[in-house]
Tab-separated table of C-alpha atoms and ligand atoms in Angstrom:
chain	number	residue	atom	x	y	z
A	220	MET	CA	9.446	-22.103	-13.605
A	221	ASP	CA	9.531	-21.041	-17.264
A	222	ARG	CA	8.019	-18.334	-19.116
A	223	ALA	CA	4.648	-19.913	-19.504
A	224	GLU	CA	4.622	-21.140	-16.813
A	225	TYR	CA	5.570	-18.208	-14.406
A	226	ARG	CA	2.424	-16.207	-16.323
A	227	ARG	CA	0.112	-18.390	-16.127
A	228	GLN	CA	0.434	-18.934	-12.308
A	229	LEU	CA	0.207	-15.625	-12.684
A	230	LYS	CA	-3.627	-15.422	-13.991
A	231	LEU	CA	-3.780	-18.307	-11.400
A	232	ASP	CA	-2.667	-15.396	-8.440
A	233	GLU	CA	-4.277	-12.467	-10.253
A	234	LYS	CA	-7.578	-14.834	-10.075
A	235	SER	CA	-7.325	-15.317	-6.530
A	236	ILE	CA	-7.679	-12.221	-5.337
A	237	ALA	CA	-9.704	-9.938	-7.930
A	238	LYS	CA	-11.712	-8.813	-5.202
A	239	GLY	CA	-8.715	-8.848	-2.407
A	240	ILE	CA	-8.680	-11.271	0.730
A	241	ASP	CA	-11.750	-12.373	2.238
A	242	SER	CA	-9.938	-12.453	5.991
A	243	SER	CA	-12.748	-14.720	7.204
A	244	LYS	CA	-11.460	-17.588	5.618
A	245	LEU	CA	-8.461	-17.209	6.790
A	246	ASP	CA	-6.898	-18.474	3.289
A	247	ALA	CA	-2.800	-18.946	3.394
A	248	ASP	CA	-3.091	-19.220	-0.364
A	249	GLN	CA	-4.179	-16.340	-1.041
A	250	ILE	CA	-1.775	-14.003	1.078
A	251	VAL	CA	0.186	-16.404	-1.117
A	252	SER	CA	-1.362	-15.023	-4.258
A	253	LEU	CA	-0.685	-11.756	-2.879
A	254	MET	CA	2.766	-11.767	-2.489
A	255	ARG	CA	3.143	-12.884	-6.295
A	256	VAL	CA	1.869	-9.501	-7.556
A	257	ILE	CA	3.013	-7.641	-5.926
A	258	ARG	CA	6.574	-9.442	-6.399
A	259	ASP	CA	5.800	-8.955	-10.469
A	260	LYS	CA	4.818	-5.641	-9.909
A	261	LEU	CA	7.840	-4.237	-8.365
A	262	ARG	CA	9.579	-5.798	-11.750
A	263	GLY	CA	7.090	-2.479	-13.204
A	264	CYS	CA	8.414	-0.366	-10.497
A	265	LEU	CA	11.912	-0.836	-10.347
A	266	SER	CA	12.566	0.430	-13.834
A	267	ARG	CA	10.256	3.045	-13.769
A	268	SER	CA	11.717	4.139	-10.177
A	269	SER	CA	8.043	4.640	-8.002
A	270	VAL	CA	6.129	2.698	-6.160
A	271	THR	CA	3.449	4.639	-6.819
A	272	SER	CA	1.080	1.825	-9.545
A	273	LEU	CA	1.169	-0.601	-7.053
A	274	MET	CA	0.231	0.990	-4.594
A	275	TYR	CA	-2.271	2.364	-6.075
A	276	TYR	CA	-3.059	-1.171	-6.770
A	277	LEU	CA	-2.800	-2.689	-3.609
A	278	TYR	CA	-4.983	-0.093	-1.308
A	279	GLN	CA	-7.440	-0.811	-3.924
A	280	ASN	CA	-7.174	-4.348	-3.222
A	281	VAL	CA	-6.788	-3.456	0.751
A	282	ASN	CA	-10.088	-1.594	0.155
A	283	LEU	CA	-11.567	-4.591	-2.275
A	284	GLY	CA	-10.699	-6.958	1.681
A	285	ALA	CA	-12.356	-4.495	4.010
A	286	LYS	CA	-15.564	-5.077	2.416
A	287	HIS	CA	-15.414	-9.012	2.700
A	288	ILE	CA	-15.770	-8.025	6.888
A	289	ALA	CA	-17.558	-5.166	6.566
A	290	ASP	CA	-19.920	-6.728	9.033
A	291	ALA	CA	-18.232	-6.984	11.369
A	292	PRO	CA	-18.204	-4.431	14.321
A	293	ILE	CA	-17.362	-1.387	14.911
A	294	SER	CA	-17.705	2.190	16.207
A	295	CYS	CA	-15.391	3.660	13.770
A	296	THR	CA	-16.488	7.269	11.642
A	297	LYS	CA	-15.761	9.836	10.217
A	298	GLY	CA	-14.345	12.591	12.167
A	299	CYS	CA	-13.400	9.875	14.976
A	300	SER	CA	-9.208	10.086	15.325
A	301	HIS	CA	-8.054	9.108	18.796
A	302	CYS	CA	-6.385	6.795	16.640
A	303	CYS	CA	-4.546	9.013	14.713
A	304	ASN	CA	-2.637	10.758	18.001
A	305	ILE	CA	-0.088	7.092	18.729
A	306	TRP	CA	3.083	5.530	17.127
A	307	VAL	CA	2.626	4.768	13.587
A	308	ASP	CA	4.837	2.534	11.814
A	309	ALA	CA	4.761	1.958	8.033
A	310	THR	CA	6.623	0.268	5.225
A	311	PRO	CA	9.390	1.940	2.940
A	312	PRO	CA	6.720	2.650	-0.380
A	313	GLU	CA	3.582	3.510	1.561
A	314	VAL	CA	6.327	6.390	3.124
A	315	PHE	CA	6.882	7.404	-0.579
A	316	TYR	CA	3.252	6.649	-1.061
A	317	THR	CA	1.633	9.081	0.295
A	318	ALA	CA	4.642	11.488	0.211
A	319	SER	CA	3.700	11.677	-4.090
A	320	ALA	CA	0.642	12.485	-2.459
A	321	ILE	CA	1.185	14.715	-0.711
A	322	ARG	CA	3.878	16.432	-3.180
A	323	SER	CA	0.746	15.700	-6.269
A	324	GLN	CA	-1.595	17.646	-4.672
A	325	LYS	CA	0.782	20.523	-3.952
A	326	ARG	CA	1.267	21.011	0.294
A	327	GLN	CA	4.785	19.522	0.594
A	328	VAL	CA	5.851	22.498	2.368
A	329	ASN	CA	2.694	23.013	4.601
A	330	ALA	CA	3.033	18.933	4.841
A	331	LEU	CA	7.320	18.937	5.773
A	332	THR	CA	6.388	21.925	8.380
A	333	SER	CA	3.809	20.380	10.282
A	334	VAL	CA	6.401	17.381	10.099
A	335	GLU	CA	9.336	19.436	11.022
A	336	VAL	CA	6.124	20.730	14.186
A	337	ALA	CA	5.118	16.882	14.952
A	338	ILE	CA	8.900	15.389	15.487
A	339	ALA	CA	10.349	18.272	18.276
A	340	THR	CA	7.551	15.950	19.685
A	341	THR	CA	8.302	13.067	18.736
A	342	GLY	CA	11.328	12.661	18.051
A	343	GLY	CA	14.019	10.104	18.784
A	344	LEU	CA	11.474	8.102	21.442
A	345	SER	CA	11.109	4.204	20.678
A	346	PHE	CA	8.303	2.347	19.947
A	347	ASP	CA	7.496	2.268	23.935
A	348	GLY	CA	8.955	6.101	24.843
A	349	ARG	CA	6.094	7.132	21.856
A	350	GLY	CA	3.870	5.260	24.570
A	351	ASP	CA	4.021	8.064	26.512
A	352	VAL	CA	3.525	10.867	24.446
A	353	VAL	CA	0.227	11.763	23.167
A	354	THR	CA	-0.181	14.564	19.410
A	355	PRO	CA	-1.324	13.444	16.555
A	356	CYS	CA	-0.224	13.277	12.789
A	357	PRO	CA	0.370	15.687	10.858
A	358	LEU	CA	-1.122	14.565	8.774
A	359	LEU	CA	-3.874	15.156	11.290
A	360	ASP	CA	-6.637	17.972	10.113
A	361	ASN	CA	-9.877	19.110	11.365
A	362	ASN	CA	-9.756	15.408	12.702
A	363	LEU	CA	-10.064	13.996	8.872
A	364	CYS	CA	-6.567	11.955	7.474
A	365	SER	CA	-5.458	14.979	5.128
A	366	VAL	CA	-3.739	11.146	3.054
A	367	TYR	CA	-6.862	9.579	3.309
A	368	ASP	CA	-6.462	6.914	0.044
A	369	ALA	CA	-2.532	7.973	0.725
A	370	ARG	CA	-2.644	5.997	3.753
A	371	PRO	CA	-0.862	3.290	5.290
A	372	ILE	CA	-2.304	-0.517	6.317
A	373	ASN	CA	-2.209	0.098	10.034
A	374	CYS	CA	-3.983	3.942	9.423
A	375	ARG	CA	-6.660	1.575	7.021
A	376	THR	CA	-7.310	-1.047	9.405
A	377	ALA	CA	-6.485	0.673	12.958
A	378	VAL	CA	-10.987	-0.164	13.841
A	379	SER	CA	-12.408	-0.785	16.621
A	380	ALA	CA	-15.711	-2.025	18.210
A	381	ASP	CA	-15.746	0.613	20.723
A	382	ALA	CA	-14.335	4.394	20.271
A	383	GLY	CA	-14.820	5.211	24.441
A	384	VAL	CA	-12.165	2.454	24.794
A	385	CYS	CA	-10.117	4.390	22.088
A	386	GLU	CA	-10.084	7.374	23.758
A	387	ARG	CA	-9.417	6.075	26.982
A	388	SER	CA	-6.843	4.073	25.446
A	389	TYR	CA	-5.761	6.469	22.787
A	390	LEU	CA	-5.324	9.419	24.330
A	391	HIS	CA	-4.999	9.313	28.797
A	392	ILE	CA	-3.233	5.832	28.170
A	393	SER	CA	-5.608	3.724	30.268
A	394	GLY	CA	-3.506	0.734	29.904
A	395	GLU	CA	-6.876	-1.044	28.571
A	396	ASP	CA	-6.670	-2.935	25.018
A	397	ILE	CA	-8.546	-2.199	21.734
A	398	PRO	CA	-11.049	-4.219	20.787
A	399	THR	CA	-10.243	-4.346	17.474
A	400	PRO	CA	-13.106	-7.516	15.713
A	401	VAL	CA	-10.261	-10.388	14.468
A	402	VAL	CA	-11.021	-10.816	10.852
A	403	TRP	CA	-8.987	-7.005	10.807
A	404	MET	CA	-6.776	-7.766	12.194
A	405	ALA	CA	-6.136	-10.922	10.332
A	406	LEU	CA	-6.661	-8.297	7.242
A	407	ARG	CA	-3.760	-6.744	8.576
A	408	GLN	CA	-0.935	-9.289	8.622
A	409	GLY	CA	-3.109	-10.474	5.424
A	410	TYR	CA	-1.495	-6.955	3.952
A	411	GLY	CA	1.262	-6.397	5.977
A	412	PHE	CA	2.814	-9.903	5.497
A	413	ALA	CA	2.259	-9.378	1.196
A	414	LEU	CA	4.197	-6.837	1.087
A	415	GLU	CA	7.375	-7.653	3.044
A	416	GLY	CA	7.849	-10.624	1.634
A	417	ALA	CA	7.545	-9.730	-1.286
A	418	LEU	CA	9.974	-6.315	-1.125
A	419	HIS	CA	11.848	-8.897	0.982
A	420	HIS	CA	12.102	-11.321	-2.275
A	421	ALA	CA	12.541	-8.460	-4.774
A	422	GLY	CA	16.056	-7.477	-2.144
A	423	LEU	CA	14.512	-4.318	-0.977
A	424	VAL	CA	14.353	-2.890	2.760
A	425	PRO	CA	10.634	-3.900	3.475
A	426	HIS	CA	11.147	-2.803	7.540
A	427	ALA	CA	8.238	-0.192	8.999
A	428	VAL	CA	9.510	2.556	10.777
A	429	GLU	CA	8.933	5.786	12.113
A	430	TRP	CA	6.059	7.498	10.553
A	431	ASN	CA	7.535	11.178	11.438
A	432	GLU	CA	10.623	10.999	10.268
A	433	ALA	CA	10.166	9.054	7.207
A	434	LEU	CA	8.491	11.014	5.621
A	435	ARG	CA	10.200	14.618	6.278
A	436	ILE	CA	12.872	11.845	5.094
A	437	ALA	CA	11.142	11.621	1.735
A	438	LEU	CA	9.478	14.675	1.437
A	439	THR	CA	12.455	16.600	1.803
A	440	ALA	CA	14.693	14.707	-0.775
A	441	PRO	CA	11.848	13.095	-3.632
A	442	ASP	CA	15.538	10.706	-5.262
A	443	THR	CA	15.035	8.665	-2.271
A	444	GLU	CA	12.886	6.893	-3.625
A	445	ALA	CA	14.710	5.522	-6.285
A	446	ARG	CA	17.841	5.155	-4.217
A	447	TRP	CA	15.246	2.581	-2.472
A	448	LEU	CA	14.196	0.903	-5.112
A	449	ALA	CA	17.695	0.692	-6.087
A	450	GLY	CA	18.457	-0.629	-3.154
A	451	GLU	CA	19.769	1.565	-0.254
A	452	ASP	CA	18.405	1.729	3.269
A	453	VAL	CA	16.959	4.886	2.916
A	454	PHE	CA	15.708	5.140	6.335
A	455	ALA	CA	18.422	3.209	7.887
A	456	GLY	CA	18.169	5.196	11.844
A	457	VAL	CA	15.073	5.909	12.084
A	458	ALA	CA	13.136	3.896	14.887
A	459	ARG	CA	11.369	0.639	14.469
A	460	ALA	CA	8.820	-0.743	16.533
A	461	THR	CA	11.006	-4.122	16.989
A	462	ASP	CA	13.913	-4.871	15.983
A	463	GLU	CA	13.387	-8.177	14.507
A	464	PRO	CA	12.556	-7.364	11.189
A	465	LEU	CA	8.939	-9.484	10.011
A	466	VAL	CA	10.587	-11.718	7.588
A	467	GLN	CA	12.211	-13.289	11.010
A	468	ASN	CA	7.890	-14.027	11.954
A	469	PRO	CA	7.465	-18.242	10.820
A	470	GLN	CA	4.381	-17.592	9.697
A	471	LEU	CA	6.192	-15.487	7.211
A	472	ARG	CA	8.498	-17.327	6.676
A	473	GLU	CA	6.024	-20.505	6.005
A	474	LEU	CA	4.221	-17.303	3.468
A	475	TYR	CA	7.437	-17.046	1.788
A	476	ARG	CA	8.982	-20.612	0.785
A	477	GLU	CA	5.285	-22.029	-0.452
A	478	ALA	CA	5.392	-18.318	-3.355
A	479	PHE	CA	8.942	-19.071	-4.088
A	480	GLY	CA	10.278	-21.562	-3.578
A	481	VAL	CA	12.592	-20.956	-1.360
A	482	ALA	CA	13.327	-19.669	2.577
A	483	PRO	CA	13.846	-16.285	2.299
B	141	SF4	S1	-1.724	9.431	8.213
B	141	SF4	FE1	-4.362	9.950	8.236
B	141	SF4	S2	-5.036	7.398	9.832
B	141	SF4	FE2	-2.790	8.073	10.010
B	141	SF4	S3	-2.164	8.461	11.731
B	141	SF4	FE3	-2.021	10.241	10.085
B	141	SF4	S4	-4.224	11.384	9.632
B	141	SF4	FE4	-4.207	8.918	10.744
């Protein structure tokens, strides 16, 4: 594809997702478009050694996507934070964006202290092991997310149709499934696929990693973001929910092939 074709395709892609992914339509073309747009924005991130502009764009787009499904019945309200007491993971650019937000609020010392306190409980736990440990996210403040605009996709899409089930399942480990509307799960998957596919294509380490440990690393060493953008696996050794990279997912592989014309 020559430069003119590339620009033409990108314009079409940007138009297709200008109002966010509509997960109620399960439109694979939109995810493919978003994957290519993210990939394009990563070029700017590489030259600036910062993911800030990409993640700002992406989260605005997630917010737009959420508007398409605003009529799905959910019981989440401000101050309800049951889901902030369990395992959280996020991809590297999501971790860096949150760390940047904390730094720009000049809260890194307090935040790092809270993260260290949380790690005293969660440090070294696997995904399964964390399932038995109920303890709040270090960024939860009076039942409100202190990084609300910079919270990762998994938090943005952790919604439920029944807060009572969340309380029993998250706080009392009842084992009940959280009744998340299908359109919200599709929203999470669509944005997750697009982001991880684009990161993989850019040669970056895309895996989602455990939140507390990753935050500690990102807040302690400010050059982590630049090193990751240079291709380093800066979160090697941090726990993951699964060892199998998301890019092995057959659906994601198909979308990736459609987006870039090659297998991941
Ligand atoms: S980042 Fe915010 S929304 Fe996510 S678990 Fe922590 S406090 Fe909750």
